[in-house]
Short mmCIF file of C-alpha atoms in Angstrom, two decimals:
data_model
loop_
_atom_site.label_atom_id
_atom_site.label_comp_id
_atom_site.label_asym_id
_atom_site.label_seq_id
_atom_site.Cartn_x
_atom_site.Cartn_y
_atom_site.Cartn_z
CA MET A 1 177.64 88.23 216.18
CA VAL A 2 180.45 90.87 216.43
CA TYR A 3 182.85 88.46 218.33
CA PRO A 4 183.24 85.77 215.40
CA TRP A 5 184.17 88.51 212.99
CA ILE A 6 186.90 89.79 215.39
CA LEU A 7 188.13 86.40 215.98
CA ARG A 8 188.50 85.76 212.27
CA THR A 9 190.16 88.98 211.75
CA LEU A 10 192.56 88.19 214.55
CA ILE A 11 193.31 84.81 213.03
CA ILE A 12 193.90 86.33 209.55
CA THR A 13 196.23 88.95 211.00
CA VAL A 14 198.21 86.36 212.87
CA VAL A 15 198.34 84.15 209.77
CA ALA A 16 199.38 87.10 207.72
CA PHE A 17 201.99 88.03 210.09
CA LEU A 18 203.27 84.49 210.26
CA ILE A 19 203.29 84.36 206.58
CA VAL A 20 205.29 87.70 206.37
CA ILE A 21 207.69 86.18 208.77
CA LEU A 22 208.06 83.10 206.90
CA VAL A 23 208.37 85.07 203.61
CA ASN A 24 211.14 87.28 205.12
CA LYS A 25 212.95 84.38 206.38
CA PHE A 26 212.69 82.49 203.00
CA LEU A 27 213.65 85.64 201.30
CA GLY A 28 216.76 86.00 203.37
CA THR A 29 217.68 82.51 202.89
CA PHE A 30 217.12 82.76 199.14
CA LEU A 31 219.25 85.99 199.14
CA GLU A 32 222.05 83.99 200.89
CA LEU A 33 221.73 81.10 198.43
CA ILE A 34 221.99 83.76 195.52
CA ALA A 35 225.03 85.25 197.18
CA ASP A 36 226.55 81.82 197.51
CA LEU A 37 225.71 80.96 194.16
CA LYS A 38 227.29 84.05 192.81
CA GLN A 39 230.44 83.37 194.86
CA LYS A 40 230.56 79.73 193.49
CA ASN A 41 230.03 81.09 190.14
CA ILE A 42 232.88 83.51 190.69
CA GLU A 43 235.07 80.68 192.07
CA ILE A 44 234.07 78.29 189.04
CA ALA A 45 234.86 81.14 186.54
CA GLU A 46 238.16 81.69 188.32
CA ASN A 47 238.91 77.99 188.43
CA GLU A 48 237.78 77.67 184.72
CA GLN A 49 239.98 80.66 183.85
CA SER A 50 242.98 78.93 185.70
CA TYR A 51 242.14 75.69 184.01
CA ARG A 52 242.04 77.43 180.73
CA GLU A 53 245.28 79.17 181.29
CA ILE A 54 247.02 75.79 182.34
CA PHE A 55 245.24 73.93 179.55
CA ASN A 56 246.45 76.41 176.94
CA SER A 57 249.82 77.14 178.45
CA SER A 58 251.20 73.53 178.04
CA ALA A 59 253.85 73.09 175.35
CA ASP A 60 252.34 69.65 174.65
CA ALA A 61 249.14 69.25 172.46
CA ILE A 62 246.11 68.18 174.69
CA PHE A 63 242.97 66.48 173.61
CA ILE A 64 239.82 66.00 175.78
CA HIS A 65 237.70 62.98 174.39
CA ASP A 66 234.57 61.51 175.72
CA LEU A 67 234.54 57.84 176.49
CA GLU A 68 233.55 57.12 172.87
CA GLY A 69 236.66 58.97 171.52
CA ASN A 70 235.08 61.94 170.20
CA ILE A 71 237.23 65.17 170.48
CA LEU A 72 235.52 67.72 172.88
CA GLU A 73 238.21 70.14 173.19
CA VAL A 74 241.82 70.88 172.31
CA ASN A 75 244.35 73.40 173.64
CA ASP A 76 246.25 76.16 171.61
CA ALA A 77 249.48 73.86 171.53
CA MET A 78 247.40 71.20 169.66
CA LEU A 79 246.26 73.89 167.12
CA LYS A 80 249.71 75.06 166.56
CA THR A 81 251.35 71.62 166.28
CA TYR A 82 248.67 70.26 163.97
CA GLY A 83 248.24 73.54 161.89
CA TYR A 84 244.65 74.21 162.84
CA THR A 85 242.87 77.34 163.80
CA ARG A 86 240.40 77.80 166.75
CA ALA A 87 237.59 77.92 164.23
CA ASP A 88 238.61 74.26 163.13
CA ALA A 89 238.46 72.94 166.79
CA ASN A 90 234.79 72.07 166.71
CA ARG A 91 234.94 69.91 163.71
CA LEU A 92 238.18 67.87 164.35
CA SER A 93 238.02 64.13 164.31
CA LEU A 94 240.42 61.20 164.60
CA ASP A 95 240.58 60.58 160.85
CA MET A 96 241.71 64.12 160.41
CA LEU A 97 244.69 63.58 162.68
CA THR A 98 245.71 60.18 161.72
CA SER A 99 248.26 59.26 158.97
CA ASP A 100 246.37 55.95 158.11
CA VAL A 101 249.96 54.45 157.26
CA ASP A 102 250.67 50.91 158.19
CA ASP A 103 249.29 50.27 161.70
CA TYR A 104 248.51 53.95 162.31
CA THR A 105 244.84 53.87 161.44
CA VAL A 106 241.65 55.32 162.95
CA ASN A 107 240.61 51.84 164.09
CA ASN A 108 243.86 51.34 165.99
CA ALA A 109 243.39 54.71 167.59
CA LYS A 110 240.08 53.76 168.84
CA GLU A 111 241.41 50.55 170.10
CA TYR A 112 244.03 52.47 172.25
CA LEU A 113 241.29 54.85 173.57
CA LEU A 114 239.32 51.73 174.59
CA GLU A 115 242.29 50.35 176.34
CA ALA A 116 242.80 53.49 178.27
CA LYS A 117 239.15 53.66 179.13
CA GLN A 118 239.44 50.20 180.53
CA SER A 119 242.95 50.15 182.20
CA GLY A 120 243.12 53.93 183.01
CA LYS A 121 246.35 54.69 181.12
CA LYS A 122 247.92 53.88 177.67
CA VAL A 123 251.23 55.33 176.23
CA PHE A 124 252.52 54.69 172.72
CA ASP A 125 254.22 56.27 169.73
CA TRP A 126 252.01 57.46 166.81
CA LEU A 127 252.50 58.62 163.24
CA ALA A 128 250.15 61.65 163.20
CA LYS A 129 249.08 64.06 160.28
CA LYS A 130 248.91 67.80 160.13
CA LYS A 131 246.40 69.94 158.39
CA ASN A 132 248.56 70.29 155.41
CA GLY A 133 249.00 66.47 155.15
CA GLU A 134 252.54 66.44 156.56
CA LEU A 135 253.17 63.33 158.63
CA PHE A 136 255.39 63.60 161.97
CA TRP A 137 255.90 61.42 165.08
CA VAL A 138 254.32 62.00 168.42
CA GLU A 139 254.20 60.29 171.83
CA VAL A 140 250.65 59.92 173.13
CA MET A 141 249.62 59.43 176.73
CA LEU A 142 246.06 58.57 177.16
CA LYS A 143 244.59 58.81 180.74
CA ARG A 144 241.10 58.24 182.02
CA THR A 145 240.00 61.15 184.29
CA HIS A 146 237.19 63.18 185.46
CA ILE A 147 236.79 66.86 184.29
CA LEU A 148 234.00 68.98 185.69
CA GLY A 149 232.04 65.99 187.00
CA HIS A 150 232.38 64.06 183.71
CA LYS A 151 234.35 60.96 182.76
CA ARG A 152 236.79 61.87 180.08
CA ILE A 153 239.92 60.59 178.40
CA LEU A 154 242.69 62.95 178.37
CA ALA A 155 245.37 62.73 175.62
CA ILE A 156 248.63 64.44 175.99
CA VAL A 157 250.59 64.54 172.61
CA THR A 158 254.34 65.28 172.66
CA ASN A 159 256.18 66.02 169.26
CA ILE A 160 259.03 63.63 169.11
CA ASP A 161 259.41 63.83 165.27
CA GLU A 162 263.07 64.57 165.13
CA LYS A 163 264.03 62.05 167.97
CA LYS A 164 261.95 59.38 166.22
CA LYS A 165 263.39 59.95 162.84
CA ASN A 166 266.98 59.87 164.29
CA ALA A 167 266.03 56.66 166.06
CA ILE A 168 264.57 55.22 162.89
CA GLN A 169 267.42 56.26 160.90
CA LEU A 170 269.79 54.62 163.60
CA GLU A 171 267.79 51.49 163.48
CA LYS A 172 268.15 51.44 159.77
CA TYR A 173 271.83 52.16 160.09
CA LYS A 174 272.09 49.43 162.77
CA ASN A 175 270.21 46.88 160.57
CA HIS A 176 272.53 47.90 157.59
CA LEU A 177 275.65 47.36 159.69
CA GLU A 178 274.20 43.96 160.96
CA LEU A 179 273.60 43.05 157.36
CA LEU A 180 277.15 44.18 156.45
CA VAL A 181 278.52 42.30 159.48
CA LYS A 182 276.53 39.15 158.43
CA GLU A 183 277.71 39.56 154.93
CA ARG A 184 281.43 39.94 156.16
CA THR A 185 280.98 37.14 158.48
CA GLU A 186 279.70 34.77 155.74
CA GLU A 187 282.64 36.06 153.53
CA VAL A 188 285.10 35.42 156.29
CA GLU A 189 283.50 32.00 156.96
CA THR A 190 283.71 31.32 153.32
CA THR A 191 287.26 32.41 153.25
CA ASN A 192 288.12 30.28 156.27
CA GLU A 193 286.57 27.23 154.45
CA GLU A 194 288.65 27.98 151.48
CA LEU A 195 291.62 28.59 153.67
CA LYS A 196 290.98 25.49 155.55
CA ALA A 197 290.66 23.57 152.24
CA THR A 198 293.83 25.19 151.08
CA ASN A 199 295.61 24.33 154.47
CA GLU A 200 294.35 20.73 154.02
CA GLU A 201 295.61 20.66 150.54
CA LEU A 202 298.86 22.15 151.64
CA TYR A 203 299.08 19.73 154.41
CA ALA A 204 298.55 16.84 152.02
CA GLN A 205 301.21 18.41 149.60
CA ARG A 206 303.52 18.74 152.67
CA GLU A 207 303.07 15.32 153.60
CA GLU A 208 303.79 14.21 150.00
CA LEU A 209 306.77 16.53 149.94
CA THR A 210 307.91 15.05 153.18
CA SER A 211 307.62 11.65 151.81
CA THR A 212 309.19 12.70 148.63
CA LEU A 213 312.11 14.38 150.73
CA GLU A 214 312.47 11.23 152.81
CA LYS A 215 312.73 9.12 149.76
CA LEU A 216 315.28 11.65 148.14
CA LYS A 217 317.14 11.60 151.54
CA SER A 218 317.20 7.76 151.35
CA ALA A 219 318.18 7.91 147.77
CA GLN A 220 320.84 10.46 148.59
CA GLU A 221 322.27 8.47 151.38
CA LYS A 222 322.23 5.45 149.14
CA LEU A 223 323.97 7.35 146.52
CA VAL A 224 326.61 8.68 149.00
CA GLN A 225 326.94 5.09 150.47
CA ALA A 226 327.38 3.96 146.81
CA GLU A 227 329.93 6.67 146.07
CA LYS A 228 331.62 5.88 149.40
CA MET A 229 331.66 2.24 148.45
CA ALA A 230 333.07 3.07 145.08
CA SER A 231 335.69 5.37 146.80
CA ILE A 232 336.45 2.64 149.23
CA GLY A 233 336.80 0.16 146.31
CA VAL A 234 339.19 2.49 144.64
CA LEU A 235 340.94 3.27 147.79
CA ALA A 236 340.96 -0.38 148.64
CA ALA A 237 342.50 -1.25 145.29
CA GLY A 238 345.26 1.31 145.91
CA VAL A 239 345.86 0.25 149.41
CA ALA A 240 345.95 -3.42 148.52
CA HIS A 241 348.66 -2.47 145.84
CA GLU A 242 350.44 -0.28 148.44
CA ILE A 243 350.32 -3.13 150.98
CA ASN A 244 351.40 -5.74 148.49
CA ASN A 245 354.55 -3.73 147.83
CA PRO A 246 355.91 -3.96 151.37
CA LEU A 247 354.69 -7.41 151.49
CA ASN A 248 356.77 -8.16 148.45
CA PHE A 249 359.68 -6.64 150.17
CA ILE A 250 359.10 -8.89 153.16
CA GLN A 251 358.55 -11.97 151.19
CA GLY A 252 361.65 -11.37 148.94
CA GLY A 253 363.77 -10.53 152.01
CA ALA A 254 362.47 -13.63 153.78
CA THR A 255 363.19 -15.85 150.72
CA GLY A 256 366.62 -14.40 150.12
CA LEU A 257 367.39 -14.74 153.73
CA LYS A 258 366.51 -18.27 153.67
CA ASP A 259 368.71 -18.97 150.60
CA ILE A 260 371.57 -17.10 152.29
CA LEU A 261 371.51 -18.86 155.41
CA GLU A 262 371.20 -22.22 153.61
CA LYS A 263 374.38 -21.36 151.75
CA CYS A 264 375.95 -19.79 154.85
CA GLU A 265 378.72 -18.13 152.77
CA ASN A 266 379.31 -14.46 153.33
CA SER A 267 375.80 -14.53 154.81
CA GLU A 268 376.10 -11.58 157.14
CA GLU A 269 376.31 -8.71 154.85
CA ASP A 270 373.71 -10.08 152.47
CA ALA A 271 371.38 -10.94 155.41
CA GLN A 272 371.68 -7.35 156.54
CA VAL A 273 370.45 -5.96 153.16
CA LEU A 274 367.52 -8.40 153.23
CA LEU A 275 366.70 -7.41 156.96
CA ASP A 276 366.75 -3.73 155.84
CA ALA A 277 364.33 -4.53 153.04
CA ILE A 278 361.94 -6.59 155.35
CA HIS A 279 362.13 -3.70 157.77
CA GLU A 280 361.24 -1.13 155.24
CA GLY A 281 358.35 -3.27 154.09
CA ILE A 282 357.11 -3.53 157.66
CA GLU A 283 357.31 0.34 158.18
CA ARG A 284 355.51 0.96 154.96
CA ALA A 285 352.69 -1.44 155.74
CA SER A 286 352.46 -0.09 159.25
CA ALA A 287 352.20 3.32 157.86
CA ILE A 288 349.45 2.47 155.49
CA VAL A 289 347.55 0.77 158.30
CA SER A 290 347.86 3.76 160.60
CA SER A 291 346.71 6.15 157.89
CA LEU A 292 343.83 3.92 157.25
CA ASN A 293 343.03 3.89 160.88
CA HIS A 294 343.04 7.59 160.99
CA PHE A 295 340.67 7.86 157.89
CA SER A 296 338.20 5.38 159.48
CA ARG A 297 337.92 7.00 162.82
CA GLN A 298 334.26 7.71 163.90
CA GLY A 299 332.81 10.33 166.17
CA ASN A 300 331.61 14.06 166.14
CA THR A 301 333.94 15.68 168.61
CA THR A 302 335.93 18.61 167.54
CA MET A 303 338.13 18.70 170.48
CA GLU A 304 340.84 16.26 169.36
CA ASP A 305 344.42 17.20 169.17
CA ILE A 306 345.42 17.03 165.45
CA ASN A 307 348.49 17.78 163.42
CA ILE A 308 347.57 19.02 160.00
CA HIS A 309 350.82 18.00 158.36
CA GLU A 310 350.47 14.36 159.70
CA ILE A 311 347.01 14.36 158.40
CA ILE A 312 348.01 15.41 154.83
CA ASP A 313 350.88 12.97 154.82
CA ASN A 314 348.54 10.02 155.93
CA CYS A 315 346.23 10.90 153.04
CA LEU A 316 349.28 10.87 150.62
CA VAL A 317 350.31 7.46 151.90
CA ILE A 318 346.69 6.07 151.23
CA ILE A 319 346.90 7.36 147.53
CA ASN A 320 350.43 6.77 147.04
CA ASN A 321 349.69 4.12 144.40
CA ASN A 322 347.65 6.44 142.36
CA LEU A 323 350.27 9.28 142.53
CA LYS A 324 353.23 7.00 141.81
CA GLY A 325 354.61 7.78 138.31
CA LYS A 326 351.97 10.17 137.47
CA VAL A 327 351.90 13.12 140.09
CA GLU A 328 354.85 14.82 141.75
CA VAL A 329 353.82 16.21 145.23
CA ILE A 330 355.57 19.31 146.42
CA LYS A 331 355.21 19.93 150.15
CA LYS A 332 355.78 23.44 151.43
CA TYR A 333 354.94 23.11 155.16
CA ALA A 334 355.27 25.94 157.63
CA SER A 335 357.51 25.13 160.49
CA ASP A 336 355.39 27.07 163.16
CA ILE A 337 352.26 25.34 162.81
CA PRO A 338 350.76 24.43 166.30
CA LYS A 339 348.48 21.43 167.01
CA LEU A 340 344.89 22.31 166.70
CA LYS A 341 341.67 21.27 167.96
CA GLY A 342 339.23 19.40 165.55
CA ASN A 343 337.81 16.02 164.27
CA ASP A 344 340.82 13.89 163.22
CA GLY A 345 338.80 11.24 161.12
CA LYS A 346 336.72 14.07 159.19
CA LEU A 347 339.67 15.99 158.43
CA HIS A 348 341.29 12.82 157.02
CA GLN A 349 338.18 12.41 154.87
CA ALA A 350 338.23 15.89 153.56
CA PHE A 351 341.88 16.08 152.68
CA LEU A 352 341.70 12.56 151.15
CA ASN A 353 338.66 13.71 148.91
CA ILE A 354 340.54 16.90 147.91
CA LEU A 355 343.79 15.21 147.10
CA THR A 356 341.96 12.36 145.23
CA ASN A 357 340.20 14.87 143.21
CA ALA A 358 343.37 16.73 142.28
CA GLU A 359 344.95 13.50 141.33
CA GLN A 360 341.99 12.54 139.11
CA ALA A 361 341.94 15.89 137.52
CA ILE A 362 345.55 15.24 136.11
CA THR A 363 345.13 13.17 133.02
CA LYS A 364 348.74 12.48 132.19
CA LYS A 365 351.48 13.93 134.44
CA GLY A 366 351.49 16.90 136.69
CA THR A 367 352.60 18.47 139.86
CA ILE A 368 350.47 19.29 142.94
CA GLU A 369 351.89 21.77 145.48
CA ILE A 370 350.77 21.75 149.08
CA ASN A 371 351.31 24.92 151.13
CA THR A 372 350.47 25.60 154.84
CA SER A 373 350.72 28.81 156.63
CA LYS A 374 349.11 30.80 159.52
CA ASN A 375 348.08 34.22 160.23
CA GLN A 376 346.76 35.91 163.47
CA HIS A 377 343.71 33.76 163.71
CA ASN A 378 343.60 31.03 160.94
CA LEU A 379 345.62 28.20 159.64
CA LEU A 380 345.61 28.28 155.76
CA VAL A 381 346.07 25.20 153.55
CA SER A 382 346.28 25.51 149.86
CA ILE A 383 346.47 22.68 147.26
CA ARG A 384 347.04 23.50 143.72
CA ASP A 385 347.79 21.91 140.28
CA LEU A 386 350.88 23.72 139.02
CA SER A 387 350.22 22.37 135.62
CA LEU A 388 347.01 24.11 135.29
CA ILE A 389 347.84 27.01 137.52
CA HIS A 390 344.66 26.41 139.42
CA ILE A 391 344.36 27.49 142.93
CA SER A 392 341.74 25.98 145.29
CA GLU A 393 340.04 27.95 147.92
CA PRO A 394 341.87 27.92 151.28
CA THR A 395 340.47 25.44 153.80
CA ARG A 396 339.89 26.46 157.40
CA PRO A 397 339.90 23.29 159.60
#
């Protein structure tokens, strides 16, 4: 009976020993776990402290939201930016920080949070509100992330109020300038249309004036032609009379010569007188025809050799019939006048007009004096009516 008791005692002792060994081993392991946990807690505390320091040292406002958009935590820069205290941090909500102006409402903010939750990131400008109600512009970057093992939405908010207001002001100024440019462009277009209409009107007037000028030119040419024809008529009458005179000489001489030759008595001396009369008539007719030839010459050349005295004398021959018995012509020609270069026909016409005007200006009887002279560079011709002491302007051929 003794042996079973001893056996049970031994079994109990062994079991107790094993239990002690197991307890000691478990206790050692537990103590190691406790030590590791303490170390982890120290590391976590240090990491949290570093996280806090980083979180609060940021110059930008930072919000931590859950996936529903609720504000879980904010940094010191957020409190400073929005004007809240740390005591206010636990009761902050989106409606307290939203301006609720135009599209900047709580519902829009929640939509942006939902987009960031789905896509992982969202960046936008936002009109925020401070605790005192002041509105200001911020740039918001929403980012889906994990913080301490939890899914969160991190919001980093940068104050861009001055920059945004400057941009808005610039945009307003730009729009104002565009409006001014548009208005000025419309004014310029209107002015251009008016100018175009005015130009068209002026063009029509110019066409009308051109047509009128053409008509006036045609009328002037007709008047000049008519005046020329009248002058030619007067000239022709005088020339006809002048030619008739030498023809009368020739006719009379020829008749007388015929009679003398028929009588054949003392015919030589009488025949000579008649021959002289015929010769004089021929010379006078030839001179008139020569003068007319000079007067009627055409061409625009100014390089013809001309003798100014011959031109004046030819003109006097042409109007001799008008001068006879009415006007005495005194010619004072310079002896050293050289031949010149000019247009012979036009100079004949010019002097004929001057002398004809001078003759027509004398109503009864008068004297016309013609002077020629020269200086270093010019030939001077003066024609004056001595009865009126009228001196015409010198003519420079």
